């Protein structure tokens, strides 16, 4: 289905609420709630304003940062960036990108709070109106999930800002933040619509809530909470998605990302994705940079410009078997070279020894249709895919039973069969995991599979953190690359610079200045 409606990203001028640092200091700028939330159309427009915080026009959300320089791990590095940058883990609490990230997330929370407060007590006479409430609840929970994932303990504000004189809030405990996330998402599950009724995966459906709840429970089961009983909840919600029969693996891994580039919505594999619109050549300012920041180097705008800023770690390349079809899709084996004299652009392939030179190739701008802008496009970004549900299920079973069972093997093997071009539901000894694994070896296999399957989707760093191995993984990468990377030895600098403080971002200085109850995160 081609994207035809701007479901989630209409410009809600009346909802341009201020960020967390300013929530208690400025008059909110919006149309009076007494007037605004009277009917379904008005509620939907307000909900669009909650959704559009998933995109920050300056690139700090899913338009760029959450899959690039906020997601530094052992997947990629930035070409020619050696020191004094968040891209090599050298930054502090004054970093503007992190400050803006905090503000955008709390802006999303505040928009959700306005909508929820002003529909409270009103008759929700249609399923669509109930879904609006459910989606607002979910999004508030999701913004808090991002806040706590990146900042740890944060203020928990559940009412809209109505006065500049409101008292500031101290940090809430992790337990309370996660309890609120869980509460909002569980209530949302009962209110939102099925994906078949929505006809799009750019809005929150019942299975999207369930899939993200599974992700939340997996995080709660891991570090820092270590509530291992939550693996059972994660498994339950994975199974709800699976038994709904509304989702399945695409038979062609590459086609998932080609669809994104061509504005084709295919909600079977991609359970929830952020809808981008326009390319900033027209009136919309809701475009992203998927395939630009993390794309194949190309100076020709007609093909699809990318400066090729991100290049891949050799470790990632070596994690794939040569017959794994994902390798040469996720990691582009070629680049585009433009002759300065003739202006002609040709595709050239790397040699076998040119590994660090290569770029992420998941979203290839050559597949985009229509007029192409240099730095922006309408390519959607997937927040959660069905393969994630399968791999979470396998991991949860392994943790619950202290080893894999047949269901766990089948879940991960379906993902692997697709990766090798095999029939997804037919056992195949050439790619299925060997039986007889214990809990530790199966977990390692899941960790490696997630590394390959979701590279450049902003998941790896968060996975490593919940497994409690982020710092040691980054340090080992840094040591190896600094010693053996040759001309690309600097590609290990981010790993070398990573310390325990990097498990969380610092609380921005802007927030510490206006909120005297706020405390800084450890190490910052």
Coordinates of C-alpha atoms in Angstrom, one line a residue:
X1 CA 0.0 0.0 0.0
X2 CA 1.5 3.4 -1.0
X3 CA 1.4 6.0 1.7
X4 CA -1.5 8.2 0.8
X5 CA -2.5 10.0 4.1
X6 CA -0.4 11.9 6.6
X7 CA -1.9 9.9 9.4
X8 CA 0.6 10.8 12.1
X9 CA 2.5 13.8 11.0
X10 CA 0.3 16.7 10.1
X11 CA 1.7 19.9 11.3
X12 CA -0.2 20.7 14.5
X13 CA 0.7 24.3 14.9
X14 CA -1.6 24.7 17.9
X15 CA 0.2 21.9 19.6
X16 CA 3.7 23.3 19.4
X17 CA 4.3 22.9 23.2
X18 CA 7.6 23.6 24.8
X19 CA 10.2 21.1 26.0
X20 CA 10.9 19.8 29.4
X21 CA 13.4 22.4 30.3
X22 CA 10.9 25.1 29.5
X23 CA 7.7 23.3 30.7
X24 CA 7.8 25.1 34.0
X25 CA 9.0 28.5 32.7
X26 CA 6.9 29.6 29.7
X27 CA 3.3 29.9 28.8
X28 CA 2.3 27.0 26.6
X29 CA 1.3 28.0 23.1
X30 CA -1.8 26.1 21.8
X31 CA -5.5 26.6 21.0
X32 CA -7.6 26.5 24.1
X33 CA -8.4 22.9 25.1
X34 CA -12.0 23.9 25.9
X35 CA -12.5 24.6 22.2
X36 CA -10.2 22.1 20.7
X37 CA -11.1 18.6 21.9
X38 CA -14.8 18.6 21.0
X39 CA -15.0 16.1 18.2
X40 CA -13.1 13.2 16.6
X41 CA -11.4 15.2 13.9
X42 CA -10.0 17.7 16.5
X43 CA -8.8 14.8 18.7
X44 CA -7.1 13.2 15.7
X45 CA -5.4 16.4 14.8
X46 CA -4.1 16.7 18.4
X47 CA -2.9 13.1 18.2
X48 CA -1.0 13.9 15.1
X49 CA 0.9 16.4 17.2
X50 CA 1.8 13.7 19.7
X51 CA 3.1 11.4 16.9
X52 CA 5.2 14.0 15.2
X53 CA 7.6 14.2 18.1
X54 CA 8.9 10.9 16.8
X55 CA 10.5 13.1 14.1
X56 CA 12.7 16.1 15.1
X57 CA 13.3 18.4 12.1
X58 CA 16.8 18.9 13.4
X59 CA 17.5 15.1 13.4
X60 CA 17.6 14.1 17.1
X61 CA 14.8 11.5 16.8
X62 CA 14.0 8.8 14.2
X63 CA 14.8 11.2 11.4
X64 CA 18.5 10.5 12.1
X65 CA 20.1 10.4 15.6
X66 CA 18.4 7.3 17.0
X67 CA 19.9 5.1 14.3
X68 CA 23.2 6.9 14.0
X69 CA 25.2 9.0 16.5
X70 CA 23.0 8.2 19.5
X71 CA 23.3 4.5 18.6
X72 CA 27.1 4.1 18.7
X73 CA 28.0 0.4 19.1
X74 CA 30.2 -2.2 17.4
X75 CA 28.4 -1.8 14.1
X76 CA 29.9 1.3 12.5
X77 CA 32.1 4.3 12.9
X78 CA 32.2 7.8 11.5
X79 CA 34.7 8.5 8.7
X80 CA 37.5 10.9 9.7
X81 CA 36.0 11.6 13.1
X82 CA 38.7 11.0 15.7
X83 CA 38.3 13.2 18.7
X84 CA 35.9 15.7 20.5
X85 CA 32.6 14.3 19.3
X86 CA 29.7 12.3 20.5
X87 CA 30.5 10.1 17.5
X88 CA 33.6 8.9 19.4
X89 CA 32.1 9.1 22.9
X90 CA 33.8 12.4 23.8
X91 CA 31.1 14.8 25.0
X92 CA 29.6 16.2 28.1
X93 CA 26.3 17.4 29.6
X94 CA 26.4 20.6 27.5
X95 CA 26.0 18.6 24.2
X96 CA 23.3 20.3 22.2
X97 CA 22.0 17.2 20.5
X98 CA 21.4 15.4 23.8
X99 CA 19.8 18.5 25.3
X100 CA 17.4 18.7 22.3
X101 CA 16.7 15.0 22.5
X102 CA 15.6 15.4 26.1
X103 CA 13.4 18.4 25.2
X104 CA 11.7 16.6 22.2
X105 CA 10.9 13.6 24.3
X106 CA 9.3 15.7 27.1
X107 CA 7.5 17.7 24.4
X108 CA 6.0 14.4 23.3
X109 CA 5.0 13.6 26.8
X110 CA 3.4 17.0 27.4
X111 CA 1.4 16.8 24.1
X112 CA 0.1 13.4 25.2
X113 CA -0.7 14.7 28.6
X114 CA -2.8 17.6 27.1
X115 CA -4.7 15.2 24.9
X116 CA -5.4 12.8 27.7
X117 CA -6.4 15.4 30.2
X118 CA -8.8 17.1 27.8
X119 CA -10.6 14.0 26.6
X120 CA -11.0 12.8 30.2
X121 CA -14.7 12.5 31.0
X122 CA -15.8 13.1 27.4
X123 CA -17.9 10.4 25.6
X124 CA -15.7 8.3 23.3
X125 CA -18.6 7.3 21.1
X126 CA -16.7 5.6 18.3
X127 CA -13.9 3.0 18.1
X128 CA -11.8 5.6 16.4
X129 CA -12.1 8.0 19.4
X130 CA -11.2 5.2 21.8
X131 CA -8.2 4.4 19.6
X132 CA -7.1 8.0 19.8
X133 CA -7.0 7.8 23.6
X134 CA -5.2 4.5 23.4
X135 CA -2.6 5.8 21.0
X136 CA -1.9 8.8 23.2
X137 CA -1.5 6.6 26.2
X138 CA 0.9 4.3 24.3
X139 CA 2.9 7.2 23.0
X140 CA 3.3 8.7 26.4
X141 CA 4.5 5.4 27.6
X142 CA 6.9 5.1 24.7
X143 CA 8.4 8.5 25.1
X144 CA 9.1 7.6 28.8
X145 CA 10.6 4.3 27.6
X146 CA 13.0 6.2 25.4
X147 CA 13.7 8.6 28.3
X148 CA 14.5 6.0 30.8
X149 CA 16.4 3.9 28.3
X150 CA 18.8 6.8 27.5
X151 CA 18.7 8.8 30.7
X152 CA 17.8 6.3 33.5
X153 CA 15.7 7.9 36.3
X154 CA 13.7 10.9 35.0
X155 CA 10.9 13.1 36.3
X156 CA 7.5 11.5 35.8
X157 CA 5.0 14.1 34.8
X158 CA 1.5 12.9 34.0
X159 CA -0.4 16.1 33.8
X160 CA -0.1 18.9 31.2
X161 CA 1.7 22.1 32.0
X162 CA -0.8 24.8 32.5
X163 CA 1.2 27.4 34.3
X164 CA 4.8 28.7 34.2
X165 CA 4.7 28.6 38.0
X166 CA 4.4 24.9 38.4
X167 CA 7.0 23.3 40.8
X168 CA 9.8 21.3 39.2
X169 CA 9.9 17.5 39.7
X170 CA 12.7 15.4 41.0
X171 CA 13.6 12.1 39.4
X172 CA 11.2 9.2 39.8
X173 CA 12.7 5.8 40.6
X174 CA 13.2 3.3 37.7
X175 CA 10.5 1.1 39.2
X176 CA 8.0 3.9 39.1
X177 CA 8.9 5.0 35.6
X178 CA 8.6 1.4 34.3
X179 CA 5.3 0.9 36.2
X180 CA 3.9 3.9 34.4
X181 CA 5.1 2.7 31.0
X182 CA 3.5 -0.7 31.7
X183 CA 0.3 0.9 32.9
X184 CA -0.1 3.2 29.9
X185 CA 0.7 0.5 27.4
X186 CA -1.6 -2.1 29.0
X187 CA -4.5 0.3 28.9
X188 CA -3.7 1.3 25.4
X189 CA -3.8 -2.4 24.3
X190 CA -7.5 -2.5 25.2
X191 CA -8.3 0.7 23.2
X192 CA -6.3 0.8 20.0
X193 CA -7.5 -0.8 16.7
X194 CA -6.2 -3.9 14.9
X195 CA -3.7 -3.2 12.1
X196 CA -6.2 -4.6 9.5
X197 CA -8.7 -1.9 10.5
X198 CA -6.1 0.9 10.5
X199 CA -4.7 -0.1 7.1
X200 CA -1.3 1.3 8.0
X201 CA 1.6 0.6 10.4
X202 CA 2.4 4.3 10.8
X203 CA -0.2 4.4 13.6
X204 CA -0.2 2.2 16.7
X205 CA -2.2 -1.0 16.4
X206 CA -3.0 -3.7 19.0
X207 CA -0.1 -5.9 17.8
X208 CA 2.3 -2.9 17.8
X209 CA 1.4 -2.3 21.5
X210 CA 2.0 -6.0 22.2
X211 CA 5.3 -6.1 20.4
X212 CA 6.7 -3.0 22.1
X213 CA 5.4 -4.3 25.5
X214 CA 7.5 -7.4 24.8
X215 CA 10.5 -5.1 24.2
X216 CA 9.8 -3.2 27.5
X217 CA 9.5 -6.5 29.4
X218 CA 12.8 -7.8 27.9
X219 CA 14.5 -4.5 29.1
X220 CA 13.0 -4.9 32.5
X221 CA 14.2 -8.5 32.7
X222 CA 17.7 -7.3 31.9
X223 CA 19.9 -4.5 33.3
X224 CA 19.5 -2.3 35.3
X225 CA 16.3 -3.7 36.9
X226 CA 17.1 -7.4 36.4
X227 CA 13.5 -8.4 37.1
X228 CA 13.9 -11.8 35.5
X229 CA 10.3 -12.7 36.1
X230 CA 9.5 -10.3 33.3
X231 CA 10.8 -12.8 30.7
X232 CA 7.5 -14.6 31.2
X233 CA 5.6 -11.4 30.4
X234 CA 7.8 -10.8 27.4
X235 CA 7.0 -14.3 26.1
X236 CA 3.3 -13.9 26.6
X237 CA 3.3 -10.7 24.5
X238 CA 5.5 -12.2 21.8
X239 CA 3.0 -15.0 21.6
X240 CA 0.1 -12.6 21.3
X241 CA 1.6 -11.0 18.3
X242 CA 2.4 -14.4 16.7
X243 CA -1.0 -16.0 17.4
X244 CA -2.8 -12.9 16.0
X245 CA -1.6 -14.2 12.6
X246 CA -1.5 -10.6 11.4
X247 CA 2.3 -10.6 10.8
X248 CA 4.8 -12.8 9.2
X249 CA 8.4 -12.6 7.9
X250 CA 8.8 -11.2 4.4
X251 CA 10.3 -13.8 2.2
X252 CA 12.8 -11.3 0.8
X253 CA 14.9 -9.5 3.4
X254 CA 16.1 -6.7 1.1
X255 CA 12.5 -6.0 -0.1
X256 CA 11.7 -4.7 3.5
X257 CA 14.0 -1.8 3.0
X258 CA 13.3 -1.2 -0.7
X259 CA 9.6 -0.8 0.3
X260 CA 10.6 1.9 2.8
X261 CA 12.6 3.8 0.1
X262 CA 9.6 3.6 -2.3
X263 CA 7.0 4.7 0.2
X264 CA 5.3 1.3 0.1
X265 CA 3.7 0.3 3.4
X266 CA 3.8 -3.5 4.0
X267 CA 2.6 -4.1 7.6
X268 CA 3.2 -7.9 7.7
X269 CA 6.9 -7.7 8.6
X270 CA 7.1 -4.1 9.8
X271 CA 4.7 -3.9 12.8
X272 CA 5.3 -0.2 13.5
X273 CA 7.3 2.3 11.6
X274 CA 7.8 6.1 11.8
X275 CA 6.2 7.7 8.7
X276 CA 8.3 10.4 7.1
X277 CA 6.8 12.8 4.6
X278 CA 8.2 15.0 1.9
X279 CA 11.8 16.0 1.4
X280 CA 11.8 19.6 2.4
X281 CA 11.6 20.8 -1.2
X282 CA 8.0 21.6 -0.6
X283 CA 5.9 22.8 2.4
X284 CA 6.3 19.7 4.6
X285 CA 9.1 19.7 7.2
X286 CA 8.5 16.1 8.3
X287 CA 11.2 14.4 6.2
X288 CA 13.9 12.2 7.5
X289 CA 17.5 11.3 6.5
X290 CA 17.2 7.5 6.3
X291 CA 19.8 6.3 3.7
X292 CA 21.6 9.7 3.9
X293 CA 23.3 9.7 7.2
X294 CA 23.6 5.9 7.0
X295 CA 23.8 5.4 3.3
X296 CA 26.1 4.5 0.4
X297 CA 28.5 7.2 -0.6
X298 CA 27.2 9.0 -3.7
X299 CA 27.6 12.6 -4.8
X300 CA 25.0 12.3 -7.6
X301 CA 21.6 13.6 -6.3
X302 CA 19.8 12.0 -9.3
X303 CA 20.9 8.6 -8.0
X304 CA 20.5 9.6 -4.3
X305 CA 23.0 11.6 -2.4
X306 CA 24.9 10.4 0.7
X307 CA 28.1 11.6 2.0
X308 CA 28.8 8.1 3.3
X309 CA 29.5 9.4 6.8
X310 CA 29.0 6.1 8.5
X311 CA 31.3 3.2 7.6
X312 CA 31.1 -0.4 8.9
X313 CA 33.2 -2.2 11.5
X314 CA 35.1 -5.2 10.2
X315 CA 33.7 -7.1 13.1
X316 CA 30.2 -6.8 11.7
X317 CA 31.2 -7.9 8.3
X318 CA 33.0 -11.0 9.8
X319 CA 29.8 -11.8 11.8
X320 CA 28.1 -12.9 8.6
X321 CA 28.7 -16.2 6.8
X322 CA 29.5 -15.6 3.1
X323 CA 26.2 -17.3 2.1
X324 CA 24.1 -15.1 4.5
X325 CA 22.2 -12.9 2.0
X326 CA 21.9 -10.1 4.6
X327 CA 25.6 -9.4 4.6
X328 CA 25.9 -7.8 1.1
X329 CA 22.6 -6.0 1.6
X330 CA 23.2 -4.5 5.1
X331 CA 26.8 -3.8 4.1
X332 CA 27.0 -2.3 0.6
X333 CA 29.7 -4.0 -1.5
X334 CA 29.9 -1.0 -3.8
X335 CA 30.0 2.8 -3.9
X336 CA 29.3 5.5 -6.5
X337 CA 32.1 7.5 -7.9
X338 CA 31.6 10.7 -9.8
X339 CA 34.2 11.8 -12.3
X340 CA 35.1 15.5 -11.6
X341 CA 35.8 16.2 -15.3
X342 CA 32.9 14.5 -17.0
X343 CA 30.4 14.6 -14.2
X344 CA 29.5 10.9 -14.9
X345 CA 28.8 8.7 -11.9
X346 CA 29.6 5.0 -12.0
X347 CA 29.1 2.1 -9.6
X348 CA 32.4 0.6 -8.3
X349 CA 32.9 -2.5 -6.2
X350 CA 35.2 -2.8 -3.2
X351 CA 38.0 -5.3 -3.2
X352 CA 38.0 -8.1 -0.6
X353 CA 40.5 -6.2 1.5
X354 CA 38.4 -3.0 1.6
X355 CA 36.1 -3.8 4.6
X356 CA 36.3 -0.7 6.7
X357 CA 35.7 1.4 3.6
X358 CA 32.2 0.1 3.2
X359 CA 28.9 1.9 4.1
X360 CA 25.6 0.7 5.5
X361 CA 23.5 -0.4 2.6
X362 CA 20.1 -1.2 4.2
X363 CA 18.3 1.8 2.7
X364 CA 19.6 2.5 -0.8
X365 CA 18.5 5.9 -2.2
X366 CA 18.8 4.6 -5.8
X367 CA 15.4 2.9 -5.1
X368 CA 13.7 6.1 -4.2
X369 CA 11.0 7.4 -6.6
X370 CA 10.1 10.9 -7.5
X371 CA 12.1 14.1 -7.1
X372 CA 15.2 13.6 -4.9
X373 CA 16.5 16.1 -2.4
X374 CA 20.1 16.1 -1.3
X375 CA 19.7 15.5 2.4
X376 CA 16.1 14.5 3.1
X377 CA 13.5 12.0 2.0
X378 CA 10.2 10.3 2.9
X379 CA 11.8 6.9 3.7
X380 CA 10.1 5.4 6.7
X381 CA 12.0 4.0 9.6
X382 CA 11.0 0.7 11.3
X383 CA 10.8 0.8 15.1
X384 CA 9.9 -2.9 15.4
X385 CA 9.7 -5.8 13.0
X386 CA 8.3 -9.3 13.2
X387 CA 11.7 -10.9 13.3
X388 CA 12.4 -9.0 16.5
X389 CA 9.3 -10.6 18.1
X390 CA 10.6 -14.1 17.0
X391 CA 14.0 -13.5 18.4
X392 CA 12.7 -12.0 21.7
X393 CA 10.5 -15.1 22.0
X394 CA 13.5 -17.4 21.6
X395 CA 15.6 -15.4 24.1
X396 CA 12.7 -15.3 26.7
X397 CA 12.1 -19.1 26.5
X398 CA 15.9 -19.7 26.9
X399 CA 15.9 -17.5 30.0
X400 CA 12.8 -19.0 31.5
X401 CA 13.7 -22.7 30.9
X402 CA 17.5 -22.2 31.4
X403 CA 18.0 -23.5 27.9
X404 CA 16.2 -23.6 24.5
X405 CA 13.2 -25.8 23.6
X406 CA 11.8 -26.7 20.2
X407 CA 9.8 -23.5 20.1
X408 CA 12.9 -21.4 20.8
X409 CA 14.8 -23.1 18.1
X410 CA 12.0 -22.7 15.6
X411 CA 11.6 -19.0 16.3
X412 CA 15.3 -18.2 15.6
X413 CA 15.6 -20.7 12.7
X414 CA 12.7 -19.0 10.9
X415 CA 14.8 -15.8 10.9
X416 CA 17.9 -17.6 9.8
X417 CA 16.2 -19.5 7.0
X418 CA 15.0 -16.2 5.5
X419 CA 18.6 -14.9 5.8
X420 CA 19.9 -17.8 3.7
X421 CA 17.2 -17.6 1.1
X422 CA 15.5 -20.8 2.3
X423 CA 11.8 -21.6 2.9
X424 CA 11.0 -20.0 6.2
X425 CA 8.8 -22.8 7.7
X426 CA 10.8 -25.8 6.5
X427 CA 13.7 -27.1 8.6
X428 CA 17.0 -26.8 6.8
X429 CA 20.2 -28.3 8.2
X430 CA 22.3 -25.9 6.2
X431 CA 21.2 -22.9 8.2
X432 CA 19.3 -24.0 11.3
X433 CA 21.1 -23.8 14.6
X434 CA 22.6 -27.0 15.9
X435 CA 20.6 -28.7 18.6
X436 CA 21.9 -29.5 22.0
X437 CA 22.9 -25.9 23.0
X438 CA 22.8 -24.9 26.7
X439 CA 21.5 -21.7 28.0
X440 CA 24.7 -19.7 27.6
X441 CA 25.5 -20.9 24.0
X442 CA 22.0 -20.4 22.8
X443 CA 21.9 -16.8 24.3
X444 CA 25.2 -16.1 22.5
X445 CA 23.6 -17.3 19.2
X446 CA 20.6 -15.0 19.8
X447 CA 22.9 -12.1 20.5
X448 CA 24.8 -12.8 17.3
X449 CA 21.6 -13.2 15.3
X450 CA 20.3 -9.9 16.5
X451 CA 23.6 -8.2 15.6
X452 CA 23.2 -9.4 12.0
X453 CA 19.4 -9.0 11.6
X454 CA 19.0 -5.5 13.1
X455 CA 22.3 -3.8 12.3
X456 CA 21.9 0.0 11.7
X457 CA 18.3 -0.1 13.1
X458 CA 19.3 1.5 16.4
X459 CA 18.8 -1.6 18.5
X460 CA 22.3 -3.0 19.1
X461 CA 23.5 -0.5 21.7
X462 CA 20.3 -0.9 23.7
X463 CA 20.6 -4.7 23.5
X464 CA 24.2 -4.7 24.7
X465 CA 23.2 -2.4 27.6
X466 CA 20.3 -4.7 28.7
X467 CA 22.6 -7.7 28.5
X468 CA 25.1 -5.9 30.7
X469 CA 28.0 -6.1 28.2
X470 CA 28.0 -2.7 26.4
X471 CA 31.2 -1.4 28.0
X472 CA 33.2 -4.6 27.7
X473 CA 32.1 -5.1 24.1
X474 CA 33.0 -1.6 23.1
X475 CA 36.4 -1.7 24.9
X476 CA 37.2 -5.0 23.2
X477 CA 36.3 -3.5 19.8
X478 CA 38.4 -0.4 20.5
X479 CA 41.5 -2.5 21.5
X480 CA 41.2 -4.7 18.5
X481 CA 40.7 -2.0 15.9
X482 CA 43.2 0.4 17.3
X483 CA 45.8 -2.4 17.1
X484 CA 44.8 -4.0 13.8
X485 CA 42.8 -1.5 11.8
X486 CA 45.7 0.0 9.9
X487 CA 44.7 3.3 8.3
X488 CA 41.4 2.9 10.1
X489 CA 42.8 2.3 13.6
X490 CA 40.8 5.4 14.7
X491 CA 37.6 3.5 14.0
X492 CA 38.2 1.9 17.4
X493 CA 38.3 5.3 19.2
X494 CA 34.6 5.2 20.3
X495 CA 35.2 1.8 21.8
X496 CA 38.3 2.9 23.6
X497 CA 36.6 6.0 25.0
X498 CA 33.5 4.1 26.3
X499 CA 33.3 3.8 30.1
X500 CA 30.6 2.8 32.6
X501 CA 29.1 6.3 32.4
X502 CA 28.2 5.8 28.8
X503 CA 25.5 3.3 29.7
X504 CA 23.3 6.5 30.1
X505 CA 23.4 9.9 28.6
X506 CA 24.1 12.9 31.0
X507 CA 21.1 14.9 32.2
X508 CA 21.5 18.0 30.0
X509 CA 22.9 21.1 31.6
X510 CA 19.9 23.1 30.4
X511 CA 17.7 20.9 32.6
X512 CA 20.0 21.1 35.6
X513 CA 20.0 24.9 35.4
X514 CA 16.2 25.3 35.5
X515 CA 15.4 22.3 37.8
X516 CA 17.2 22.5 41.1
X517 CA 15.7 19.1 42.2
X518 CA 17.5 17.4 39.3
X519 CA 20.7 15.4 39.9
X520 CA 23.3 14.4 37.4
X521 CA 23.8 10.8 36.3
X522 CA 26.9 8.9 37.6
X523 CA 30.2 9.8 36.0
X524 CA 29.0 13.0 34.3

